[in-house]
Tab-separated table of C-alpha atoms and ligand atoms in Angstrom:
chain	number	residue	atom	x	y	z
M	1	UNK	CA	-8.714	11.492	-29.794
M	2	UNK	CA	-10.145	10.488	-33.147
M	3	UNK	CA	-9.764	6.962	-34.126
M	4	UNK	CA	-8.569	6.142	-37.502
M	5	UNK	CA	-9.388	2.699	-38.297
M	6	UNK	CA	-11.908	-0.686	-36.583
M	7	UNK	CA	-11.090	-3.733	-37.694
M	8	UNK	CA	-12.047	-7.222	-36.568
M	9	UNK	CA	-9.709	-9.953	-36.573
M	10	UNK	CA	-9.682	-13.669	-35.363
M	11	UNK	CA	-13.729	-14.400	-36.826
M	12	UNK	CA	-14.651	-12.132	-34.602
M	13	UNK	CA	-13.063	-13.060	-31.065
M	14	UNK	CA	-10.633	-9.228	-31.362
M	15	UNK	CA	-10.945	-5.875	-32.163
M	16	UNK	CA	-8.336	-3.827	-33.259
M	17	UNK	CA	-8.646	-0.142	-33.040
M	18	UNK	CA	-5.740	1.768	-35.016
M	19	UNK	CA	-5.456	5.203	-33.635
M	20	UNK	CA	-2.299	7.976	-32.881
M	21	UNK	CA	-0.013	5.858	-34.836
M	22	UNK	CA	-0.698	2.872	-32.662
M	23	UNK	CA	-3.137	-0.646	-32.909
M	24	UNK	CA	-4.750	-1.948	-29.639
M	25	UNK	CA	-6.164	-5.165	-29.572
M	26	UNK	CA	-9.278	-5.961	-27.223
M	27	UNK	CA	-11.296	-9.222	-27.093
M	28	UNK	CA	-15.091	-10.259	-27.667
M	29	UNK	CA	-15.938	-11.461	-24.361
M	30	UNK	CA	-13.895	-8.244	-22.308
M	31	UNK	CA	-15.509	-5.972	-24.599
M	32	UNK	CA	-18.782	-7.320	-23.617
M	33	UNK	CA	-18.403	-7.721	-20.148
M	34	UNK	CA	-16.720	-3.932	-19.732
M	35	UNK	CA	-19.768	-2.657	-22.307
M	36	UNK	CA	-20.592	0.594	-20.783
M	37	UNK	CA	-24.200	1.023	-21.520
M	38	UNK	CA	-26.701	1.654	-19.064
M	39	UNK	CA	-28.294	-1.614	-19.318
M	40	UNK	CA	-24.876	-3.149	-18.065
M	41	UNK	CA	-23.757	-0.083	-16.391
M	42	UNK	CA	-25.661	1.598	-13.341
M	43	UNK	CA	-25.023	5.313	-14.950
M	44	UNK	CA	-25.218	6.726	-11.120
M	45	UNK	CA	-23.124	4.757	-9.510
M	46	UNK	CA	-20.981	3.133	-12.141
M	47	UNK	CA	-21.919	-0.228	-10.705
M	48	UNK	CA	-22.361	-3.152	-13.045
M	49	UNK	CA	-25.646	-4.595	-13.413
M	50	UNK	CA	-24.935	-7.930	-15.000
M	51	UNK	CA	-23.057	-11.406	-13.287
M	52	UNK	CA	-21.299	-13.112	-16.045
M	53	UNK	CA	-24.399	-15.838	-16.626
M	54	UNK	CA	-26.189	-12.738	-18.689
M	55	UNK	CA	-23.370	-12.758	-21.649
M	56	UNK	CA	-23.995	-14.699	-24.425
M	57	UNK	CA	-21.951	-17.958	-24.566
M	58	UNK	CA	-20.066	-16.478	-27.817
M	59	UNK	CA	-19.478	-12.938	-27.505
M	60	UNK	CA	-17.803	-12.562	-31.042
M	61	UNK	CA	-18.455	-9.663	-32.943
M	62	UNK	CA	-19.940	-8.958	-36.173
M	63	UNK	CA	-19.299	-5.229	-36.831
M	64	UNK	CA	-17.396	-2.466	-35.911
M	65	UNK	CA	-18.023	1.466	-37.254
M	66	UNK	CA	-16.105	4.246	-36.199
M	67	UNK	CA	-17.152	7.592	-35.177
M	68	UNK	CA	-14.621	10.624	-34.238
M	69	UNK	CA	-13.458	9.246	-30.996
M	70	UNK	CA	-15.638	6.427	-30.626
M	71	UNK	CA	-16.039	2.821	-32.249
M	72	UNK	CA	-19.608	0.830	-32.198
M	73	UNK	CA	-19.551	-2.677	-32.185
M	74	UNK	CA	-21.636	-5.559	-33.057
M	75	UNK	CA	-22.035	-8.685	-31.301
M	76	UNK	CA	-23.164	-11.476	-33.443
M	77	UNK	CA	-25.153	-13.655	-30.707
M	78	UNK	CA	-27.821	-10.364	-30.364
M	79	UNK	CA	-26.914	-7.823	-32.193
M	80	UNK	CA	-26.129	-5.847	-28.925
M	81	UNK	CA	-24.708	-2.196	-30.125
M	82	UNK	CA	-22.356	-0.900	-27.661
M	83	UNK	CA	-19.932	2.651	-28.192
M	84	UNK	CA	-16.405	2.706	-26.788
M	85	UNK	CA	-14.908	6.355	-26.471
M	86	UNK	CA	-11.151	6.127	-27.284
M	87	UNK	CA	-9.649	7.985	-24.463
M	88	UNK	CA	-11.969	4.862	-22.231
M	89	UNK	CA	-10.109	2.485	-24.407
M	90	UNK	CA	-6.714	3.766	-24.069
M	91	UNK	CA	-7.324	4.282	-20.683
M	92	UNK	CA	-7.987	0.646	-20.330
M	93	UNK	CA	-5.615	-1.035	-23.002
M	94	UNK	CA	-3.904	-4.467	-22.161
M	95	UNK	CA	-2.202	-4.955	-25.071
M	96	UNK	CA	1.125	-3.731	-23.810
M	97	UNK	CA	4.105	-4.992	-22.489
M	98	UNK	CA	3.741	-5.782	-18.798
M	99	UNK	CA	5.937	-5.388	-16.614
M	100	UNK	CA	6.552	-8.430	-14.184
M	101	UNK	CA	9.822	-7.613	-12.436
M	102	UNK	CA	10.287	-9.883	-9.216
M	103	UNK	CA	10.613	-7.421	-6.308
M	104	UNK	CA	9.256	-3.989	-8.711
M	105	UNK	CA	8.172	-1.113	-7.120
M	106	UNK	CA	4.251	-0.683	-7.056
M	107	UNK	CA	2.836	1.997	-9.412
M	108	UNK	CA	3.164	5.830	-7.919
M	109	UNK	CA	6.263	4.867	-5.550
M	110	UNK	CA	9.494	5.686	-5.153
M	111	UNK	CA	11.896	3.571	-3.225
M	112	UNK	CA	14.746	6.217	-1.057
M	113	UNK	CA	17.325	5.417	1.774
M	114	UNK	CA	19.438	8.075	4.363
M	115	UNK	CA	19.686	10.528	1.413
M	116	UNK	CA	15.647	11.761	1.770
M	117	UNK	CA	16.690	13.098	5.267
M	118	UNK	CA	16.921	16.676	4.180
M	119	UNK	CA	13.453	16.481	2.153
M	120	UNK	CA	11.288	14.854	4.687
M	121	UNK	CA	7.872	15.342	3.224
M	122	UNK	CA	5.476	17.788	5.731
M	123	UNK	CA	3.083	20.051	5.807
M	124	UNK	CA	0.937	21.701	8.684
M	125	UNK	CA	-2.403	20.736	9.755
M	126	UNK	CA	-4.392	23.774	9.555
M	127	UNK	CA	-3.297	24.228	5.441
M	128	UNK	CA	-4.540	20.739	5.138
M	129	UNK	CA	-7.791	20.936	6.531
M	130	UNK	CA	-8.082	24.227	5.043
M	131	UNK	CA	-6.501	23.966	1.223
M	132	UNK	CA	-7.792	20.711	-0.797
M	133	UNK	CA	-4.415	21.533	-3.042
M	134	UNK	CA	-1.989	21.282	-0.040
M	135	UNK	CA	-3.740	17.701	1.059
M	136	UNK	CA	-3.468	16.699	-2.472
M	137	UNK	CA	0.448	17.202	-2.281
M	138	UNK	CA	0.807	15.649	1.117
M	139	UNK	CA	-1.202	12.435	0.721
M	140	UNK	CA	0.843	12.236	-2.926
M	141	UNK	CA	4.096	12.159	-0.760
M	142	UNK	CA	2.569	10.199	1.631
M	143	UNK	CA	1.682	7.130	-1.365
M	144	UNK	CA	5.160	8.116	-2.641
M	145	UNK	CA	7.166	7.753	0.037
M	146	UNK	CA	5.222	5.830	2.686
M	147	UNK	CA	5.495	8.024	5.089
M	148	UNK	CA	5.377	11.958	5.600
M	149	UNK	CA	4.839	14.508	8.822
M	150	UNK	CA	2.684	16.542	9.401
M	151	UNK	CA	2.980	20.324	11.907
M	152	UNK	CA	1.170	22.063	14.029
M	153	UNK	CA	-1.536	19.397	15.918
M	154	UNK	CA	-2.771	20.287	19.638
M	155	UNK	CA	-1.073	19.173	22.183
M	156	UNK	CA	-3.380	17.649	23.954
M	157	UNK	CA	-4.372	13.874	24.379
M	158	UNK	CA	-6.294	12.865	21.081
M	159	UNK	CA	-5.120	15.554	18.935
M	160	UNK	CA	-3.472	12.855	16.844
M	161	UNK	CA	-7.217	11.847	15.748
M	162	UNK	CA	-6.993	14.828	13.423
M	163	UNK	CA	-4.347	13.992	11.471
M	164	UNK	CA	-6.643	10.615	10.914
M	165	UNK	CA	-9.368	12.661	9.985
M	166	UNK	CA	-7.667	14.106	6.855
M	167	UNK	CA	-7.826	11.015	4.839
M	168	UNK	CA	-9.843	8.347	6.457
M	169	UNK	CA	-11.193	6.298	9.747
M	170	UNK	CA	-9.242	4.819	13.357
M	171	UNK	CA	-9.011	1.518	13.298
M	172	UNK	CA	-9.119	0.287	17.210
M	173	UNK	CA	-7.615	-2.233	18.506
M	174	UNK	CA	-7.013	-4.078	22.005
M	175	UNK	CA	-4.431	-1.425	22.741
M	176	UNK	CA	-7.704	0.939	22.450
M	177	UNK	CA	-8.677	3.800	19.406
M	178	UNK	CA	-4.809	4.901	20.284
M	179	UNK	CA	-2.775	4.084	22.847
M	180	UNK	CA	-0.052	5.843	24.880
M	181	UNK	CA	3.779	5.764	24.317
M	182	UNK	CA	5.412	6.420	27.472
M	183	UNK	CA	7.494	4.401	29.830
M	184	UNK	CA	5.304	2.324	32.513
M	185	UNK	CA	5.680	-0.062	34.769
M	186	UNK	CA	5.606	-3.656	34.174
M	187	UNK	CA	4.494	-2.703	30.685
M	188	UNK	CA	2.565	-4.496	28.547
M	189	UNK	CA	4.750	-3.966	25.297
M	190	UNK	CA	8.326	-3.177	25.326
M	191	UNK	CA	6.849	0.095	23.074
M	192	UNK	CA	6.167	1.408	26.595
M	193	UNK	CA	9.602	1.641	27.853
M	194	UNK	CA	12.635	3.887	26.994
M	195	UNK	CA	14.218	0.379	25.246
M	196	UNK	CA	15.528	1.475	21.589
M	197	UNK	CA	13.501	-0.298	19.117
M	198	UNK	CA	14.457	-1.841	15.842
M	199	UNK	CA	13.216	-0.844	12.954
M	200	UNK	CA	10.201	-2.628	12.362
M	201	UNK	CA	6.266	-2.915	11.056
M	202	UNK	CA	3.504	-2.669	13.440
M	203	UNK	CA	1.154	-5.501	14.756
M	204	UNK	CA	2.548	-7.996	11.848
M	205	UNK	CA	0.147	-10.337	14.176
M	206	UNK	CA	-2.573	-9.317	12.842
M	207	UNK	CA	-4.292	-9.856	10.221
M	208	UNK	CA	-4.830	-8.073	8.321
M	209	UNK	CA	-2.329	-5.352	9.826
M	210	UNK	CA	-3.191	-2.043	10.282
M	211	UNK	CA	-2.274	-0.740	7.048
M	212	UNK	CA	-1.263	3.199	8.399
M	213	UNK	CA	0.058	4.286	11.466
M	214	UNK	CA	0.154	7.382	13.237
M	215	UNK	CA	2.417	8.329	16.011
M	216	UNK	CA	2.068	12.006	17.813
M	217	UNK	CA	4.064	14.108	19.930
M	218	UNK	CA	3.177	15.567	22.990
M	219	UNK	CA	5.995	15.727	24.880
M	220	UNK	CA	9.752	14.736	24.461
M	221	UNK	CA	12.210	16.520	27.071
M	222	UNK	CA	13.813	13.099	27.500
M	223	UNK	CA	17.623	12.649	26.382
M	224	UNK	CA	17.407	10.421	22.506
M	225	UNK	CA	14.342	9.164	21.783
M	226	UNK	CA	14.415	10.273	18.030
M	227	UNK	CA	12.386	8.276	15.111
M	228	UNK	CA	13.836	6.704	12.489
M	229	UNK	CA	11.796	5.241	9.041
M	230	UNK	CA	13.082	2.738	6.868
M	231	UNK	CA	11.913	2.000	3.455
M	232	UNK	CA	11.650	-1.744	3.407
M	233	UNK	CA	10.459	-2.045	-0.055
M	234	UNK	CA	13.940	-0.405	-1.156
M	235	UNK	CA	15.527	-2.481	1.675
M	236	UNK	CA	13.723	-5.745	0.033
M	237	UNK	CA	14.967	-4.700	-3.468
M	238	UNK	CA	18.898	-4.231	-2.063
M	239	UNK	CA	18.317	-8.197	-0.846
M	240	UNK	CA	16.999	-9.030	-4.063
M	241	UNK	CA	19.953	-7.573	-5.956
M	242	UNK	CA	22.403	-8.400	-3.232
M	243	UNK	CA	20.996	-12.473	-3.385
M	244	UNK	CA	18.176	-13.624	-5.586
M	245	UNK	CA	17.246	-16.847	-4.254
M	246	UNK	CA	17.498	-15.553	-0.551
M	247	UNK	CA	14.752	-12.841	-1.550
M	248	UNK	CA	12.602	-15.654	-2.773
M	249	UNK	CA	12.883	-17.648	0.074
M	250	UNK	CA	11.534	-14.982	2.410
M	251	UNK	CA	8.612	-14.428	-0.308
M	252	UNK	CA	8.092	-17.676	-0.568
M	253	UNK	CA	7.531	-18.942	2.807
M	254	UNK	CA	5.738	-17.695	5.357
M	255	UNK	CA	7.112	-15.997	8.678
M	256	UNK	CA	4.855	-16.457	12.136
M	257	UNK	CA	4.218	-13.885	14.532
M	258	UNK	CA	2.449	-13.811	17.805
M	259	UNK	CA	1.442	-11.076	20.563
M	260	UNK	CA	-0.222	-12.891	23.464
M	261	UNK	CA	1.467	-9.629	25.689
M	262	UNK	CA	-2.309	-8.677	27.283
M	263	UNK	CA	-5.230	-11.118	29.417
M	264	UNK	CA	-7.707	-12.642	26.498
M	265	UNK	CA	-5.433	-11.905	23.370
M	266	UNK	CA	-3.930	-14.448	21.812
M	267	UNK	CA	-3.119	-12.271	17.900
M	268	UNK	CA	-1.184	-15.231	15.154
M	269	UNK	CA	-0.645	-14.457	11.573
M	270	UNK	CA	1.061	-16.577	8.992
M	271	UNK	CA	2.688	-14.154	6.144
M	272	UNK	CA	5.510	-13.747	3.951
M	273	UNK	CA	7.813	-10.993	5.477
M	274	UNK	CA	8.438	-9.945	1.686
M	275	UNK	CA	4.705	-10.351	-0.039
M	276	UNK	CA	4.644	-9.975	-3.743
M	277	UNK	CA	1.453	-9.952	-6.290
M	278	UNK	CA	1.552	-12.654	-7.213
M	279	UNK	CA	3.365	-11.457	-10.996
M	280	UNK	CA	5.915	-10.012	-8.770
M	281	UNK	CA	5.013	-6.616	-7.294
M	282	UNK	CA	6.430	-5.872	-3.848
M	283	UNK	CA	2.961	-5.514	-1.497
M	284	UNK	CA	3.906	-6.175	1.873
M	285	UNK	CA	6.992	-6.295	4.089
M	286	UNK	CA	6.540	-7.394	7.921
M	287	UNK	CA	9.509	-7.239	9.926
M	288	UNK	CA	9.410	-7.400	13.948
M	289	UNK	CA	12.038	-9.120	16.106
M	290	UNK	CA	9.954	-8.284	19.560
M	291	UNK	CA	6.440	-10.527	17.582
M	292	UNK	CA	8.423	-13.179	15.431
M	293	UNK	CA	7.048	-16.454	16.471
M	294	UNK	CA	8.999	-19.404	15.955
M	295	UNK	CA	9.156	-20.501	12.166
M	296	UNK	CA	7.143	-23.650	11.101
M	297	UNK	CA	6.764	-23.080	7.154
M	298	UNK	CA	9.769	-23.216	6.242
M	299	UNK	CA	10.913	-26.947	4.851
M	300	UNK	CA	13.704	-28.094	6.793
M	301	UNK	CA	16.721	-28.173	4.041
M	302	UNK	CA	15.819	-24.445	3.367
M	303	UNK	CA	16.070	-23.318	7.151
M	304	UNK	CA	19.692	-22.361	7.398
M	305	UNK	CA	19.608	-20.632	4.238
M	306	UNK	CA	16.178	-18.844	4.820
M	307	UNK	CA	18.132	-17.524	8.297
M	308	UNK	CA	20.295	-16.204	6.437
M	309	UNK	CA	18.628	-14.207	3.966
M	310	UNK	CA	16.577	-12.978	7.315
M	311	UNK	CA	19.737	-12.383	8.982
M	312	UNK	CA	21.195	-10.197	5.522
M	313	UNK	CA	17.899	-8.494	5.674
M	314	UNK	CA	17.908	-7.554	9.169
M	315	UNK	CA	21.441	-5.995	8.358
M	316	UNK	CA	19.925	-4.134	5.939
M	317	UNK	CA	17.338	-2.509	7.654
M	318	UNK	CA	19.942	-1.805	10.636
M	319	UNK	CA	22.330	0.070	7.970
M	320	UNK	CA	22.462	3.541	8.861
M	321	UNK	CA	22.178	4.699	5.568
M	322	UNK	CA	19.145	3.611	4.798
M	323	UNK	CA	17.797	5.129	7.559
M	324	UNK	CA	15.722	8.773	7.396
M	325	UNK	CA	16.292	10.066	11.294
M	326	UNK	CA	14.147	12.977	13.029
M	327	UNK	CA	13.322	14.213	16.729
M	328	UNK	CA	9.434	15.202	16.755
M	329	UNK	CA	8.703	18.400	18.201
M	330	UNK	CA	5.090	18.577	20.236
M	331	UNK	CA	2.965	19.357	18.026
M	332	UNK	CA	4.193	17.011	15.560
M	333	UNK	CA	3.504	13.548	14.032
M	334	UNK	CA	4.636	11.396	11.297
M	335	UNK	CA	2.332	9.121	9.044
M	336	UNK	CA	3.725	5.503	7.912
M	337	UNK	CA	2.362	3.102	5.583
M	338	UNK	CA	2.747	0.089	7.501
M	339	UNK	CA	3.102	-2.085	5.074
M	340	UNK	CA	5.794	-0.390	3.731
M	341	UNK	CA	7.729	1.785	5.853
M	342	UNK	CA	9.830	0.491	9.182
M	343	UNK	CA	9.554	2.964	12.172
M	344	UNK	CA	12.306	2.458	15.017
M	345	UNK	CA	12.751	4.925	18.115
M	346	UNK	CA	16.411	5.431	20.086
M	347	UNK	CA	17.048	4.315	23.637
M	348	UNK	CA	15.526	7.551	26.032
M	349	UNK	CA	17.044	8.551	29.196
M	350	UNK	CA	14.481	8.523	32.351
M	351	UNK	CA	15.048	12.566	32.637
M	352	UNK	CA	12.619	14.515	30.831
M	353	UNK	CA	9.813	13.552	29.539
M	354	UNK	CA	8.770	11.973	26.008
M	355	UNK	CA	4.735	11.134	25.586
M	356	UNK	CA	3.350	10.230	22.312
M	357	UNK	CA	0.014	8.676	21.210
M	358	UNK	CA	-0.345	6.478	18.202
M	359	UNK	CA	-3.110	5.461	16.836
M	360	UNK	CA	-4.257	3.345	14.017
M	361	UNK	CA	-5.627	3.701	10.285
M	362	UNK	CA	-6.067	2.171	7.098
M	363	UNK	CA	-4.380	3.711	3.143
M	364	UNK	CA	-7.042	2.608	1.543
M	365	UNK	CA	-8.658	6.044	3.241
M	366	UNK	CA	-5.293	7.649	1.640
M	367	UNK	CA	-5.499	6.243	-1.618
M	368	UNK	CA	-8.977	7.297	-1.530
M	369	UNK	CA	-8.654	10.613	-0.799
M	370	UNK	CA	-6.178	11.050	-2.780
M	371	UNK	CA	-7.674	10.212	-5.931
M	372	UNK	CA	-10.775	11.775	-5.513
M	373	UNK	CA	-8.733	15.043	-4.790
M	374	UNK	CA	-6.639	14.570	-7.963
M	375	UNK	CA	-9.814	14.336	-10.391
M	376	UNK	CA	-11.786	17.292	-8.239
M	377	UNK	CA	-8.850	19.503	-8.672
V	1	FE2	FE1	6.159	0.341	16.614
């Protein structure tokens, strides 16, 4: 990519670069802070070697020279010269229209509903262990939809860890390195009964909550017990489109979640059900009827309206049109982004056996592994 022209404007505070028929502008202090020279950035690990205190008080520019696909700028205060590549400037350009729509999806994600059912993203474990492109494709689907299935697991205790090994590390909790999901007498958690469970995100009472859950099936001959998943981002957007004020309330005020079901454990969090970034992007959904604690952070005058929105979100989540349903066979697992996708199961009968194992991990491992694979392949 060739740079056609570079000009300094606004008394040296702005660099305007023209290329491919477009003008991109950059601020002097931004360019100085992001200088790519070896005195500013370690050439080996890419980390910044200086702090802001090392920048001149006045970072204004006194010169800009184009050399093909590069521009060399000179800072007036100390005559430091720094070169920027055109491709780098295009990659990091911020002089553009930015979408600040409230409740918008994060980049690389797609909202879905029950219509996705025939196309549940699925891949074979050993294929992903052998083939980097197969792993990349599965991780891409997991990033995009927030859930994906895996087949071909060992049907023995601990087989689910092979799934986590694809992208990251197990997150241990008070439930252990993994937890068993099968009917128990005197269960410490309702998950360990045959009851049906409303779609939920796991462990919203932790802060930070586990961001990935893996559930693997070892036995499943009981009647019922199908799993289903619901896109929490799609549910939040549907609420926003039906009732913008209700959406606002669930994102503006914190809910509370608690778990005190085991001796020596007292977990509590204060977080919104719909979490947005400061500029309005969907960040996380927390929804779990079993562990929702009394709401005490909603202003008195807003409580009726808050509950109306909460009930509407709950009804949207329960709408069968939103759900993707499947029954796991022994040797199959599913992975959910626990910050986004709610999971549920239908009730199941005592006849036959149903034995699942679950564990937690973190989504930074998914995003990091995928990003590295994209660069590698
Ligand atoms: Fe769960």
